[in-house]
Structure formats: C-alpha cells, structure tokens
Coordinates of C-alpha atoms and ligand atoms in Angstrom, one line a residue:
X28 CA -39.9 -123.8 -125.6
X29 CA -36.6 -123.3 -123.8
X30 CA -36.5 -124.4 -120.2
X31 CA -36.1 -121.9 -117.3
X32 CA -32.5 -123.3 -116.8
X33 CA -31.7 -122.7 -120.5
X34 CA -33.0 -119.2 -120.4
X35 CA -31.0 -118.4 -117.3
X36 CA -27.8 -119.9 -118.7
X37 CA -27.9 -117.8 -121.8
X38 CA -28.3 -114.5 -120.0
X39 CA -25.5 -112.0 -119.5
X40 CA -26.6 -108.9 -117.5
X41 CA -23.9 -106.3 -117.0
X42 CA -23.0 -102.6 -116.9
X43 CA -20.3 -100.7 -118.6
X44 CA -18.7 -98.2 -116.2
X45 CA -16.0 -95.6 -116.7
X46 CA -14.8 -92.2 -115.8
X47 CA -16.6 -89.7 -118.2
X48 CA -14.9 -89.6 -121.6
X49 CA -13.1 -92.9 -121.5
X50 CA -15.4 -94.3 -124.1
X51 CA -18.3 -96.0 -122.4
X52 CA -21.0 -94.6 -124.8
X53 CA -18.9 -95.5 -127.8
X54 CA -18.2 -99.0 -126.6
X55 CA -21.9 -99.5 -125.7
X56 CA -22.9 -98.5 -129.2
X57 CA -20.4 -100.8 -130.8
X58 CA -21.7 -103.7 -128.8
X59 CA -25.2 -102.9 -129.9
X60 CA -24.0 -102.9 -133.5
X61 CA -22.7 -106.4 -133.1
X62 CA -26.0 -107.5 -131.6
X63 CA -27.8 -106.0 -134.6
X64 CA -29.7 -103.9 -132.1
X65 CA -28.8 -100.7 -134.0
X66 CA -27.7 -100.3 -137.5
X67 CA -25.9 -97.0 -137.5
X68 CA -23.2 -95.7 -135.3
X69 CA -24.1 -92.6 -133.3
X70 CA -27.5 -93.8 -132.2
X71 CA -26.7 -94.1 -128.5
X72 CA -25.3 -90.6 -128.3
X73 CA -28.6 -89.0 -127.6
X74 CA -28.6 -91.0 -124.4
X75 CA -25.5 -89.3 -123.2
X76 CA -25.6 -86.6 -120.6
X77 CA -23.3 -84.0 -122.1
X78 CA -20.7 -82.9 -119.6
X79 CA -20.5 -79.6 -121.4
X80 CA -24.0 -78.7 -120.2
X81 CA -22.6 -77.1 -117.0
X82 CA -25.2 -77.7 -114.4
X83 CA -28.1 -77.2 -116.8
X84 CA -30.0 -79.9 -115.2
X85 CA -33.3 -79.3 -117.1
X86 CA -31.3 -80.3 -120.2
X87 CA -29.9 -83.3 -118.3
X88 CA -33.4 -84.3 -117.2
X89 CA -34.6 -84.1 -120.8
X90 CA -31.8 -86.3 -121.8
X91 CA -32.6 -88.6 -118.9
X92 CA -36.1 -88.7 -120.3
X93 CA -34.8 -89.9 -123.6
X94 CA -32.7 -92.4 -121.8
X95 CA -35.6 -94.4 -120.3
X96 CA -35.7 -96.5 -123.5
X97 CA -31.9 -97.1 -123.3
X98 CA -31.7 -97.6 -119.5
X99 CA -31.6 -101.3 -120.3
X100 CA -30.4 -102.4 -123.7
X101 CA -31.3 -106.0 -124.5
X102 CA -30.3 -107.9 -127.5
X103 CA -29.5 -111.4 -128.7
X104 CA -25.9 -112.3 -129.7
X105 CA -25.6 -115.9 -131.0
X106 CA -27.1 -118.1 -128.4
X107 CA -26.8 -115.4 -125.7
X108 CA -29.3 -112.8 -124.4
X109 CA -27.4 -109.7 -123.4
X110 CA -28.8 -107.0 -121.1
X111 CA -26.6 -103.9 -120.8
X112 CA -27.7 -101.7 -118.0
X113 CA -26.9 -98.0 -118.7
X114 CA -25.4 -95.9 -115.9
X115 CA -25.5 -92.1 -115.9
X116 CA -22.1 -90.6 -116.8
X117 CA -22.6 -87.5 -114.8
X118 CA -21.0 -87.9 -111.4
X119 CA -23.8 -86.1 -109.6
X120 CA -25.9 -89.2 -110.4
X121 CA -23.3 -91.6 -109.0
X122 CA -25.8 -93.0 -106.5
X123 CA -27.9 -94.2 -109.4
X124 CA -24.9 -96.0 -110.7
X125 CA -24.2 -97.6 -107.4
X126 CA -27.7 -98.9 -107.3
X127 CA -27.6 -100.2 -110.9
X128 CA -24.5 -102.2 -109.9
X129 CA -26.7 -104.2 -107.5
X130 CA -28.7 -105.4 -110.5
X131 CA -25.9 -106.7 -112.7
X132 CA -24.0 -110.0 -112.6
X133 CA -20.7 -108.5 -114.0
X134 CA -19.2 -105.2 -115.3
X135 CA -16.9 -104.0 -118.0
X136 CA -14.7 -101.1 -117.0
X137 CA -13.4 -98.8 -119.7
X138 CA -10.1 -97.1 -119.2
X139 CA -8.5 -94.5 -121.4
X140 CA -4.9 -95.6 -122.3
X141 CA -3.6 -92.1 -122.0
X142 CA -5.3 -91.2 -118.7
X143 CA -5.2 -94.6 -116.9
X144 CA -7.3 -95.0 -113.8
X145 CA -9.3 -91.9 -113.0
X146 CA -11.3 -90.9 -109.9
X147 CA -14.8 -92.1 -110.9
X148 CA -13.4 -95.5 -112.0
X149 CA -11.7 -95.9 -108.6
X150 CA -15.0 -95.2 -106.8
X151 CA -17.1 -97.5 -108.9
X152 CA -14.5 -100.3 -108.5
X153 CA -14.9 -100.0 -104.7
X154 CA -18.6 -100.8 -105.1
X155 CA -17.7 -103.8 -107.3
X156 CA -15.2 -105.0 -104.7
X157 CA -17.8 -104.7 -101.9
X158 CA -20.0 -107.1 -103.9
X159 CA -17.3 -109.3 -105.5
X160 CA -18.6 -108.4 -108.9
X161 CA -16.6 -110.0 -111.7
X162 CA -14.9 -107.3 -113.7
X163 CA -13.4 -107.2 -117.2
X164 CA -11.3 -104.2 -118.2
X165 CA -11.2 -102.7 -121.7
X166 CA -8.2 -100.3 -122.2
X167 CA -9.5 -97.9 -124.9
X168 CA -8.1 -95.5 -127.5
X169 CA -5.1 -97.4 -128.5
X170 CA -5.2 -95.5 -131.8
X171 CA -4.0 -92.5 -129.8
X172 CA -0.7 -91.9 -128.1
X173 CA -0.9 -93.3 -124.6
X174 CA 1.0 -95.0 -121.9
X175 CA 3.0 -98.2 -122.0
X176 CA 0.6 -101.2 -121.6
X177 CA 2.7 -102.8 -118.9
X178 CA 2.6 -99.5 -116.9
X179 CA -1.2 -99.4 -117.4
X180 CA -1.5 -103.0 -116.0
X181 CA 0.5 -102.0 -112.9
X182 CA -1.6 -99.0 -112.4
X183 CA -4.8 -101.0 -112.8
X184 CA -3.6 -103.5 -110.1
X185 CA -2.5 -100.9 -107.6
X186 CA -5.3 -98.3 -108.1
X187 CA -8.2 -100.7 -108.6
X188 CA -6.8 -103.1 -106.0
X189 CA -7.5 -106.2 -108.1
X190 CA -5.2 -108.7 -109.9
X191 CA -5.2 -108.3 -113.6
X192 CA -4.5 -110.8 -116.5
X193 CA -4.1 -109.5 -120.1
X194 CA -6.1 -111.6 -122.5
X195 CA -5.1 -109.5 -125.5
X196 CA -2.0 -107.5 -126.3
X197 CA -1.5 -104.4 -128.5
X198 CA 1.2 -104.1 -131.1
X199 CA 2.4 -100.6 -130.6
X200 CA 0.1 -97.7 -129.8
X201 CA -0.9 -94.4 -131.3
X202 CA 0.2 -93.6 -134.8
X203 CA 2.2 -96.8 -135.0
X204 CA -0.7 -99.0 -133.6
X205 CA -0.8 -102.1 -135.8
X206 CA -3.2 -104.4 -134.1
X207 CA -4.0 -106.8 -131.2
X208 CA -2.8 -110.3 -130.4
X209 CA -5.6 -112.2 -128.8
X210 CA -4.0 -114.3 -126.1
X211 CA -7.2 -116.0 -125.1
X212 CA -7.8 -117.4 -128.7
X213 CA -4.3 -117.2 -130.1
X214 CA -5.4 -115.0 -133.0
X215 CA -4.0 -111.8 -134.6
X216 CA -6.2 -108.9 -135.7
X217 CA -4.8 -106.1 -137.7
X218 CA -5.9 -102.5 -137.2
X219 CA -7.5 -100.6 -140.0
X220 CA -8.8 -97.3 -138.8
X221 CA -12.4 -97.4 -139.9
X222 CA -15.4 -96.7 -137.8
X223 CA -17.7 -99.1 -139.4
X224 CA -15.4 -101.9 -140.6
X225 CA -14.7 -104.9 -138.6
X226 CA -11.3 -106.3 -137.8
X227 CA -9.0 -107.7 -140.3
X228 CA -7.9 -111.2 -139.1
X229 CA -4.7 -112.9 -140.0
X230 CA -4.7 -116.7 -139.9
X231 CA -2.0 -117.9 -137.6
X232 CA -1.2 -121.2 -135.7
X233 CA 0.6 -119.7 -132.7
X234 CA 2.7 -116.8 -131.6
X235 CA 5.8 -118.2 -133.5
X236 CA 4.0 -118.3 -136.8
X237 CA 6.0 -116.4 -139.5
X238 CA 2.8 -114.9 -140.8
X239 CA 2.9 -112.5 -137.9
X240 CA 6.2 -111.2 -139.2
X241 CA 4.7 -110.8 -142.6
X242 CA 1.8 -108.9 -141.2
X243 CA 3.4 -106.5 -138.8
X244 CA 7.1 -106.6 -139.7
X245 CA 10.0 -108.5 -138.0
X246 CA 10.8 -105.9 -135.4
X247 CA 7.2 -105.6 -134.1
X248 CA 6.7 -109.3 -134.3
X249 CA 9.9 -109.8 -132.2
X250 CA 8.7 -107.2 -129.6
X251 CA 5.3 -108.9 -129.5
X252 CA 6.9 -112.3 -128.7
X253 CA 9.1 -110.7 -126.1
X254 CA 6.1 -109.0 -124.4
X255 CA 4.0 -112.2 -124.5
X256 CA 6.9 -114.1 -122.9
X257 CA 7.1 -111.5 -120.2
X258 CA 3.3 -111.7 -119.6
X259 CA 3.4 -115.5 -119.3
X260 CA 6.2 -115.2 -116.9
X261 CA 4.7 -112.5 -114.7
X262 CA 0.9 -113.2 -114.8
X263 CA -0.5 -116.5 -113.7
X264 CA -2.7 -118.3 -116.3
X265 CA -6.2 -116.9 -116.6
X266 CA -8.4 -118.6 -114.0
X267 CA -12.1 -118.2 -114.7
X268 CA -13.1 -119.1 -111.2
X269 CA -11.0 -116.3 -109.8
X270 CA -12.6 -114.0 -112.3
X271 CA -16.0 -115.1 -111.2
X272 CA -15.1 -114.5 -107.6
X273 CA -14.0 -111.0 -108.4
X274 CA -10.4 -111.7 -107.7
X275 CA -8.8 -111.2 -111.1
X276 CA -9.8 -108.9 -113.9
X277 CA -9.0 -110.0 -117.5
X278 CA -7.8 -107.0 -119.6
X279 CA -8.4 -106.3 -123.3
X280 CA -7.0 -103.6 -125.5
X281 CA -8.6 -101.8 -128.4
X282 CA -10.2 -98.8 -129.8
X283 CA -14.0 -98.5 -129.4
X284 CA -14.3 -95.7 -131.9
X285 CA -12.6 -97.8 -134.5
X286 CA -14.6 -100.9 -133.6
X287 CA -11.3 -102.5 -132.9
X288 CA -10.9 -105.2 -130.3
X289 CA -14.6 -104.9 -129.5
X290 CA -15.7 -108.2 -131.0
X291 CA -12.8 -110.0 -129.2
X292 CA -14.0 -108.5 -126.0
X293 CA -17.6 -109.5 -126.6
X294 CA -16.8 -113.0 -127.8
X295 CA -14.7 -113.6 -124.7
X296 CA -17.2 -111.9 -122.4
X297 CA -20.2 -114.1 -123.4
X298 CA -18.0 -117.2 -122.7
X299 CA -16.6 -116.3 -119.4
X300 CA -19.0 -113.8 -117.8
X301 CA -21.5 -115.2 -115.3
X302 CA -25.2 -115.9 -115.9
X303 CA -27.6 -114.8 -113.1
X304 CA -26.3 -116.0 -109.8
X305 CA -28.1 -116.9 -106.5
X306 CA -28.9 -113.8 -104.5
X307 CA -29.0 -113.3 -100.8
X308 CA -32.2 -112.2 -99.1
X309 CA -32.6 -111.5 -95.4
X310 CA -34.5 -114.8 -95.1
X311 CA -32.4 -117.2 -97.4
X312 CA -30.4 -117.4 -100.6
X313 CA -32.6 -117.4 -103.7
X314 CA -31.6 -119.5 -106.6
X315 CA -32.5 -118.2 -110.1
X316 CA -33.8 -121.6 -111.1
X317 CA -36.4 -121.8 -108.4
X318 CA -39.9 -121.9 -109.9
X319 CA -41.3 -119.1 -107.7
X320 CA -40.9 -115.7 -109.1
X321 CA -38.9 -113.0 -107.2
X322 CA -37.4 -109.7 -108.1
X323 CA -36.5 -106.3 -106.7
X324 CA -36.8 -102.6 -107.7
X325 CA -33.4 -101.1 -108.2
X326 CA -34.4 -97.9 -110.0
X327 CA -37.4 -95.7 -110.3
X328 CA -37.6 -93.3 -113.3
X329 CA -40.0 -90.5 -112.8
X330 CA -41.8 -88.8 -115.6
X331 CA -40.9 -85.2 -115.7
X332 CA -44.2 -84.2 -117.1
X333 CA -46.2 -82.7 -114.2
X334 CA -49.5 -83.7 -115.8
X335 CA -48.6 -87.4 -115.7
X336 CA -47.1 -88.1 -112.3
X337 CA -46.2 -91.6 -113.3
X338 CA -43.0 -93.5 -112.9
X339 CA -41.4 -96.6 -114.3
X340 CA -40.1 -99.0 -111.6
X341 CA -37.2 -101.1 -112.9
X342 CA -37.4 -104.6 -111.6
X343 CA -34.5 -107.1 -111.8
X344 CA -35.8 -110.6 -112.0
X345 CA -34.0 -112.9 -109.6
X346 CA -35.8 -116.2 -109.8
X347 CA -38.6 -118.0 -111.7
X348 CA -40.5 -116.9 -114.7
X349 CA -42.1 -113.4 -114.6
X350 CA -45.5 -113.4 -116.3
X351 CA -47.7 -110.5 -117.4
X352 CA -51.0 -110.3 -115.4
X353 CA -49.9 -112.9 -112.9
X354 CA -50.6 -112.0 -109.2
X355 CA -47.4 -111.0 -107.4
X356 CA -47.0 -109.9 -103.8
X357 CA -45.5 -106.6 -103.0
X358 CA -43.8 -107.5 -99.8
X359 CA -43.5 -104.1 -98.1
X360 CA -47.2 -103.4 -98.4
X361 CA -48.5 -107.0 -98.4
X362 CA -50.7 -106.1 -101.4
X363 CA -51.2 -108.5 -104.3
X364 CA -50.6 -106.7 -107.6
X365 CA -51.0 -107.6 -111.3
X366 CA -49.1 -105.9 -114.0
X367 CA -50.9 -105.5 -117.3
X368 CA -48.2 -103.6 -119.1
X369 CA -44.7 -104.6 -118.1
X370 CA -42.2 -103.6 -120.6
X371 CA -38.9 -105.1 -121.7
X372 CA -36.2 -103.3 -123.5
X373 CA -35.1 -105.0 -126.7
X374 CA -33.1 -103.5 -129.5
X375 CA -33.7 -100.1 -128.1
X376 CA -37.4 -100.4 -128.3
X377 CA -39.6 -100.6 -125.3
X378 CA -42.3 -103.3 -125.7
X379 CA -44.9 -104.9 -123.6
X380 CA -43.8 -108.4 -122.7
X381 CA -45.7 -111.5 -121.7
X382 CA -42.8 -113.1 -119.8
X383 CA -39.2 -112.5 -118.7
X384 CA -36.5 -114.5 -116.9
X385 CA -33.9 -114.1 -114.3
X386 CA -31.3 -111.6 -115.4
X387 CA -33.9 -109.6 -117.3
X388 CA -35.2 -106.2 -116.3
X389 CA -38.8 -105.3 -116.7
X390 CA -40.2 -101.8 -116.4
X391 CA -43.4 -101.5 -114.5
X392 CA -45.6 -98.4 -114.8
X393 CA -46.2 -97.1 -111.3
X394 CA -48.1 -94.3 -109.6
X395 CA -46.2 -94.2 -106.4
X396 CA -46.5 -97.8 -105.0
X397 CA -42.8 -98.6 -105.3
X398 CA -39.7 -97.7 -103.4
X399 CA -36.1 -98.5 -104.3
X400 CA -35.3 -101.9 -102.8
X401 CA -38.9 -103.2 -102.8
X402 CA -39.3 -106.9 -103.3
X403 CA -41.9 -108.7 -105.4
X404 CA -42.5 -112.4 -105.2
X405 CA -45.0 -115.1 -106.1
X406 CA -46.0 -115.0 -102.5
X407 CA -43.1 -115.9 -100.3
X408 CA -41.9 -113.3 -97.7
X409 CA -38.5 -112.3 -99.0
X410 CA -36.4 -109.2 -98.6
X411 CA -33.5 -108.7 -101.0
X412 CA -30.4 -107.3 -99.4
X413 CA -27.7 -105.2 -100.9
X414 CA -29.0 -101.7 -101.9
X415 CA -26.6 -99.6 -99.8
X416 CA -26.8 -95.9 -99.5
X417 CA -23.5 -94.2 -99.2
X418 CA -22.7 -91.2 -97.1
X419 CA -23.7 -88.2 -99.1
X420 CA -21.1 -85.6 -100.1
X421 CA -23.2 -82.4 -99.8
X422 CA -25.8 -81.4 -97.2
X423 CA -28.4 -78.7 -96.9
X424 CA -31.3 -77.9 -94.6
X425 CA -34.6 -78.0 -96.4
X426 CA -37.1 -75.3 -95.3
X427 CA -40.7 -74.9 -96.2
X428 CA -41.5 -71.4 -97.6
X429 CA -45.2 -71.9 -98.0
X430 CA -46.8 -72.8 -94.7
X431 CA -50.1 -73.6 -96.4
X432 CA -48.4 -76.4 -98.3
X433 CA -46.5 -78.2 -95.6
X434 CA -48.4 -81.5 -96.3
X435 CA -47.6 -81.4 -100.0
X436 CA -43.9 -80.7 -99.1
X437 CA -43.8 -83.6 -96.7
X438 CA -45.4 -85.9 -99.3
X439 CA -43.1 -84.7 -102.0
X440 CA -40.0 -85.1 -100.0
X441 CA -41.0 -88.7 -98.9
X442 CA -41.7 -89.7 -102.5
X443 CA -38.6 -88.3 -103.9
X444 CA -36.6 -90.1 -101.2
X445 CA -38.4 -93.3 -102.1
X446 CA -37.2 -92.8 -105.7
X447 CA -33.7 -92.6 -104.3
X448 CA -33.1 -89.0 -105.5
X449 CA -31.3 -88.1 -102.3
X450 CA -31.1 -89.0 -98.6
X451 CA -33.1 -87.5 -95.7
X452 CA -31.8 -87.1 -92.2
X453 CA -33.6 -85.5 -89.3
X454 CA -31.4 -83.7 -86.8
X455 CA -32.3 -84.9 -83.3
X456 CA -31.2 -81.7 -81.7
X457 CA -33.3 -79.2 -83.6
X458 CA -35.7 -81.4 -85.5
X459 CA -34.7 -79.8 -88.8
X460 CA -34.6 -81.9 -92.0
X461 CA -31.3 -82.3 -93.8
X462 CA -31.1 -83.5 -97.4
X463 CA -27.8 -85.2 -98.4
X464 CA -26.8 -85.6 -102.0
X465 CA -23.7 -86.6 -104.1
X466 CA -23.9 -83.4 -106.2
X467 CA -25.2 -79.9 -106.4
X468 CA -27.6 -80.9 -109.3
X469 CA -29.8 -82.9 -107.0
X470 CA -30.7 -79.9 -104.9
X471 CA -31.9 -78.1 -108.1
X472 CA -33.8 -81.2 -109.2
X473 CA -35.5 -81.6 -105.8
X474 CA -36.6 -77.9 -105.6
X475 CA -37.9 -78.0 -109.1
X476 CA -39.8 -81.2 -108.8
X477 CA -41.3 -80.3 -105.4
X478 CA -42.7 -77.2 -107.0
X479 CA -43.9 -78.7 -110.3
X480 CA -45.1 -82.0 -109.1
X481 CA -46.3 -81.3 -105.6
X482 CA -47.0 -77.5 -105.6
X483 CA -44.6 -77.1 -102.7
X484 CA -42.0 -74.4 -102.3
X485 CA -38.8 -74.9 -100.4
X486 CA -35.6 -73.1 -99.8
X487 CA -32.1 -74.4 -98.9
X488 CA -30.1 -73.3 -95.9
X489 CA -26.4 -74.0 -95.6
X490 CA -25.1 -76.5 -93.2
X491 CA -21.4 -77.2 -93.0
X492 CA -21.0 -81.0 -92.8
X493 CA -18.2 -83.3 -93.9
X494 CA -19.9 -86.7 -93.7
X495 CA -22.9 -88.5 -92.3
X496 CA -22.0 -91.9 -90.9
X497 CA -24.2 -94.6 -89.4
X498 CA -23.1 -95.6 -86.0
X499 CA -23.7 -98.6 -83.8
X500 CA -22.1 -100.4 -80.8
X501 CA -22.5 -103.6 -78.9
X502 CA -22.1 -101.5 -75.8
X503 CA -25.3 -99.7 -75.1
X504 CA -23.7 -97.5 -72.5
X505 CA -20.9 -96.4 -74.9
X506 CA -23.5 -95.6 -77.5
X507 CA -25.5 -93.5 -75.1
X508 CA -22.4 -91.7 -73.9
X509 CA -21.5 -90.9 -77.5
X510 CA -25.0 -89.6 -78.3
X511 CA -25.0 -87.4 -75.2
X512 CA -21.6 -85.9 -76.0
X513 CA -22.5 -85.3 -79.7
X514 CA -26.2 -84.5 -79.2
X515 CA -26.1 -81.5 -81.5
X516 CA -24.7 -83.6 -84.3
X517 CA -27.0 -86.6 -84.0
X518 CA -29.6 -87.4 -86.6
X519 CA -31.7 -90.3 -87.7
X520 CA -32.2 -91.6 -91.2
X521 CA -35.6 -92.6 -92.7
X522 CA -35.4 -96.0 -91.0
X523 CA -34.8 -94.4 -87.6
X524 CA -31.2 -95.5 -87.4
X525 CA -28.6 -93.3 -85.6
X526 CA -26.5 -91.1 -87.8
X527 CA -23.6 -89.0 -86.7
X528 CA -23.1 -85.7 -88.6
X529 CA -19.4 -84.9 -88.6
X530 CA -18.6 -81.4 -89.6
X531 CA -14.9 -82.0 -90.5
X532 CA -12.6 -84.9 -91.1
X533 CA -10.7 -83.9 -88.0
X534 CA -13.8 -84.1 -85.8
X535 CA -14.6 -87.5 -87.3
X536 CA -11.1 -88.8 -86.6
X537 CA -11.2 -87.5 -83.0
X538 CA -14.6 -89.1 -82.5
X539 CA -13.2 -92.4 -83.8
X540 CA -10.2 -92.1 -81.5
X541 CA -12.2 -91.1 -78.4
X542 CA -14.9 -93.7 -78.8
X543 CA -13.3 -97.0 -79.8
X544 CA -16.4 -99.0 -78.9
X545 CA -18.5 -97.2 -81.5
X546 CA -18.5 -98.5 -85.1
X547 CA -18.7 -95.8 -87.8
X548 CA -20.1 -96.9 -91.2
X549 CA -19.9 -94.9 -94.4
X550 CA -22.6 -96.9 -96.2
X551 CA -26.0 -97.9 -94.8
X552 CA -25.4 -101.6 -95.4
X553 CA -23.3 -103.1 -92.6
Ligands
G4P630 P1 -18.1 -91.7 -122.2 O1 -19.4 -92.2 -122.6 O2 -17.2 -92.6 -121.4 O3 -18.1 -90.3 -121.6 O4 -17.2 -91.5 -123.5 P2 -17.6 -91.4 -125.1 O5 -17.9 -92.8 -125.6 O6 -18.6 -90.3 -125.3 O7 -16.2 -91.0 -125.7 C1 -15.6 -89.8 -125.3 C2 -14.8 -89.2 -126.5 O8 -13.7 -90.1 -126.8 C3 -15.6 -89.1 -127.7 O9 -15.1 -87.9 -128.4 C4 -15.3 -90.3 -128.5 O10 -15.5 -90.2 -129.9 C5 -13.9 -90.5 -128.2 N1 -13.4 -91.9 -128.3 C6 -14.1 -93.1 -127.8 N2 -13.4 -94.2 -128.1 C7 -12.3 -93.8 -128.8 C8 -11.1 -94.4 -129.4 O11 -11.0 -95.7 -129.4 N3 -10.2 -93.7 -130.0 C9 -10.3 -92.3 -130.1 N4 -9.3 -91.6 -130.7 N5 -11.3 -91.6 -129.5 C10 -12.3 -92.3 -128.9 P3 -15.8 -86.5 -128.3 O12 -15.0 -85.7 -129.2 O13 -16.0 -86.1 -126.9 O14 -17.2 -86.8 -128.9 P4 -17.8 -86.9 -130.3 O15 -17.8 -85.5 -130.8 O16 -16.7 -87.8 -131.1 O17 -19.1 -87.6 -130.2

C-alpha cells in the first residue's frame, strides 16, 4: 500500500477557469480523454450551462443537477492522480467559482487567441492573486485567425498582472497554423486538424535541426528560430519556484477542439504543478502529511427535488487519511459524526469510497448539518481560513408575503445562506433584510426554492445600492462617528460584523475621503 506521503505527492488538484466560450469545457473533455476517464468527445457537454438559455434558471438548475457527478473529475494519468474541480461557466454563479478556487492547489486559465483577456478571466485572476495560486495559461483556438502571440503575451502580463513565460510556441496561426514548438521539452508537434487524433511528433535534436525546415518549410522554420531567440532574450528562464509562488505563469499554445497542444500541457502540468500544500487555519498551519485527518466544506450542492431535501457537502481533504465510518468532529457544532456513504468522483462516476487523501474531494450526503466553510477533523479544534465572501453586485429587500409562514421563511433563508447561495445583511436602521447576489438569477433561485422547499412565500423590493463593504477601525471613536453619520446605511452581516451600504461610487469615495481612519474592505476576509 502506498504511504500517505506517496499518495499526497502524486495528487494534482486544480480548476480550469476562463471567460465563457474560451474553451474550458472542450479542454476539460480532452484532458479526461487522455486520462481514459471518458472515451468519446462530447461527454462533458451535458455539464455545461448553456449561455443561450437566457435566464432560464430552471434549465440551469437541471443542468447543475446533472453536474453533481462532474463537479469533481478524478482520474489517474501515469503515476498521477488528477482531480479537476469544475466551476460554473455562468457568471451569475461567480461566487461558487471563487469558493472552488479555495479548494484547489493550482489553476489552468484558458484564453481565446482572438479575444485575449476578457472580463471574467480578469476577475478570477484577482482571486488567484489574493491566494498566490500557481497559474498556467493555455492560449486556445490557434486553428482560427487571432492575434499575434507576442501581443497576447503582453496583454496577459498587463491585464492579469502576472509575469508570463512561454513554454511552447506556435508556428503561424489560423489557416496557416502548422504546429507548436515545445520549448520546455525541445520537441516539435505538427498540426493535423482532427478532433480525435493525437499530435504528430517530429523527431528533432534542437531548434537548429534541419528536420524542422523539412517539416514546416524554410521560411516558417526561420521565423520560429527568430521568435525563439527573441523569447530567450526577453523572458527569463522558466523558474518553477516562481511559478509555485504564483509569480510567473507558464504559457502554452494550442487548440483544444483539435486536441492539439493538450498533451504537452498535461505532461508539463503534472510535472510542475504543486501537490497539496500546507494550509493555514486560525490556530496553526496544517501539513497534509500529518496523520490526523482534517478537511473543510467548500461547496454544498442542494437537491432540487422538494421531496428529498438532501444536499451533498463537498469536503476538501487537507491532511491525513479520510476513512469511511471513522468518527470525525464537526468543529462548529462540536458533534462527532460518522459518514457511511462518502462518495468520490472517478472517471465521471460517483462511487462510495473507503478512503481518500489530501487533495481529494469527498461528497458527503447531508440533511442540513453543514455550512460552507465548516471544518471536520479527527478531533483537534481547527478552523480553516480563506473562504471569503465578496461584496455582492445586486441587492434587494426580501419581504415575507405570508405572515403564517414567517418561521419557514426565516429557516429557509438561513439554510440557503449556509449553502452560500447569496449573502444576507440586516439594515440596522429599519431592521429590514437585504439579500445580496452576484447575478439576477440568484433572486429567482431563492424565491423558487423558498416556496418549493420551505413552503414560504417572499417578494423582492428594490433597493438602490452600489456596494456593501465591511468596515473596521483601530479608532473606536472614529468608528462610532462613522456609524452615527451613516446610520441609515449601516447593516450587519450574518456574523454581526459592520457593513456599510454605499448607494453610489461617489458616496463611497466621499466616505473614504472623509473618514481616513476607517478601513473599507470589499471582501469579508481581511
Ligand atoms: P467554455 O466552456 O469556455 O464556455 O467553452 P467551450 O469549450 O464550450 O467552447 C466554446 C466554443 O468554442 C465551442 O463552440 C467550441 O467547440 C469552440 N472551441 C473550443 N476550442 C476550440 C479550438 O481550439 N478551436 C476552435 N476553432 N473552436 C474551439 P460552440 O459552437 O459554441 O459549441 P459546439 O456547438 O461546438 O459545442
């Protein structure tokens, strides 16, 4: 039996992120093909939330239902155990994606060669930067006309605010695309547009090998040498430690749809990407190799069937060996629990597992015991840090429309917030409850679920807010003065912390100018 250390070393847990349409689903699918986890292309598509379904959230929820099995895709690749954590493509579920990023050890960012860095990518990169998550970039769709690769590299650096280092280089793009030179391995792969077929490799010794000229023609071979010389002159040598520290992002080029450049990406990824790292808790740093088990809940997936109000809590294992039916302590409640049917996700099938290791995700069937961020351990009192909430983008007052059901409404709201569907603030001036979300869809989801799962009716009332920000100060008097001045706009979050509700960016800016002793935070973790 492999030791705990060996199991940890061979694990690679990561997420693929992108702006919708850049090719995340296609790349995921191709990686699964290499892992033998699926046999036909097109199998992951059902998991995708179609952006054409304009706000048809029932359809989206149905698709999310299907996606439980593909939320985590585990497979073996050579000696490695790979766990890909899926993230919803629809931007109204961005908060889910942020949380998933707390459970991965690295990410692959997919960028469309024609579109470059897009808005969603920029936002997700901010979260990676906050956590120093190692990032690899895959520039996709080289088979289509696009931008100059050097221009793309410059844009990646300036827009994503990270140094880049190409580890592969394309020979032309679009109709003239001939292939990719792998700088990391010094190999040349020729492009044959074929969705199922794998790369055609040319044996070469180095970049000056004349076999390159034979394969791509003298002109393109000369251009390639020129480009590579420029790259070596401009970009420092790839430094794995810098990558692991989140300071430099290696860049690969290819075409996911044509399964081109994907294997090179995967082969390099397993070599350089980190295995599970030590994680900070409020009490101390937890090392994955410790014998005591610990893990945290980063996602709760509710069952949309009102007759079975059950959920699956997704637990990221941080240390030790997780065993089925072993007694574990749920730190928030202090209860000892045993899990008879934990599931793991291998080759797109959900199976009951007897054990799992750091880096793995287990799904635990739950009937409302778990909250996002909860910690489970062999017994030690630990609280994992790092599940921030971001200031929502949309706000509405929630009002009860059936006075006989106020208890149900209250319970429903609390449980939905525990699942992380949205954020709840209580206005300290009028006592009214405000729900904050990142997208319009969540309001529909909440209203529907309150009715169907809790029998509670609600309606939304508009409130015009720009941002909610958490405030604090070392100066108690300044804090008091601020709260008095802004008393109509003060709220508390569920932990009772002070939140300032700014109704415009101008008001926020003025507040920041007028009250220099107050710190304004736009995420709940500070
Ligand atoms: P997403 O998950 O990031 O949203 O993107 P997805 O993989 O669904 O890809 C978006 C579209 O881009 C898809 O086309 C997909 O086939 C296409 N695509 C992905 N990789 C490549 C590539 O390397 N080259 C080219 N030319 N196209 C690529 P679609 O028409 O929206 O979907 P479908 O009808 O093909 O499924």
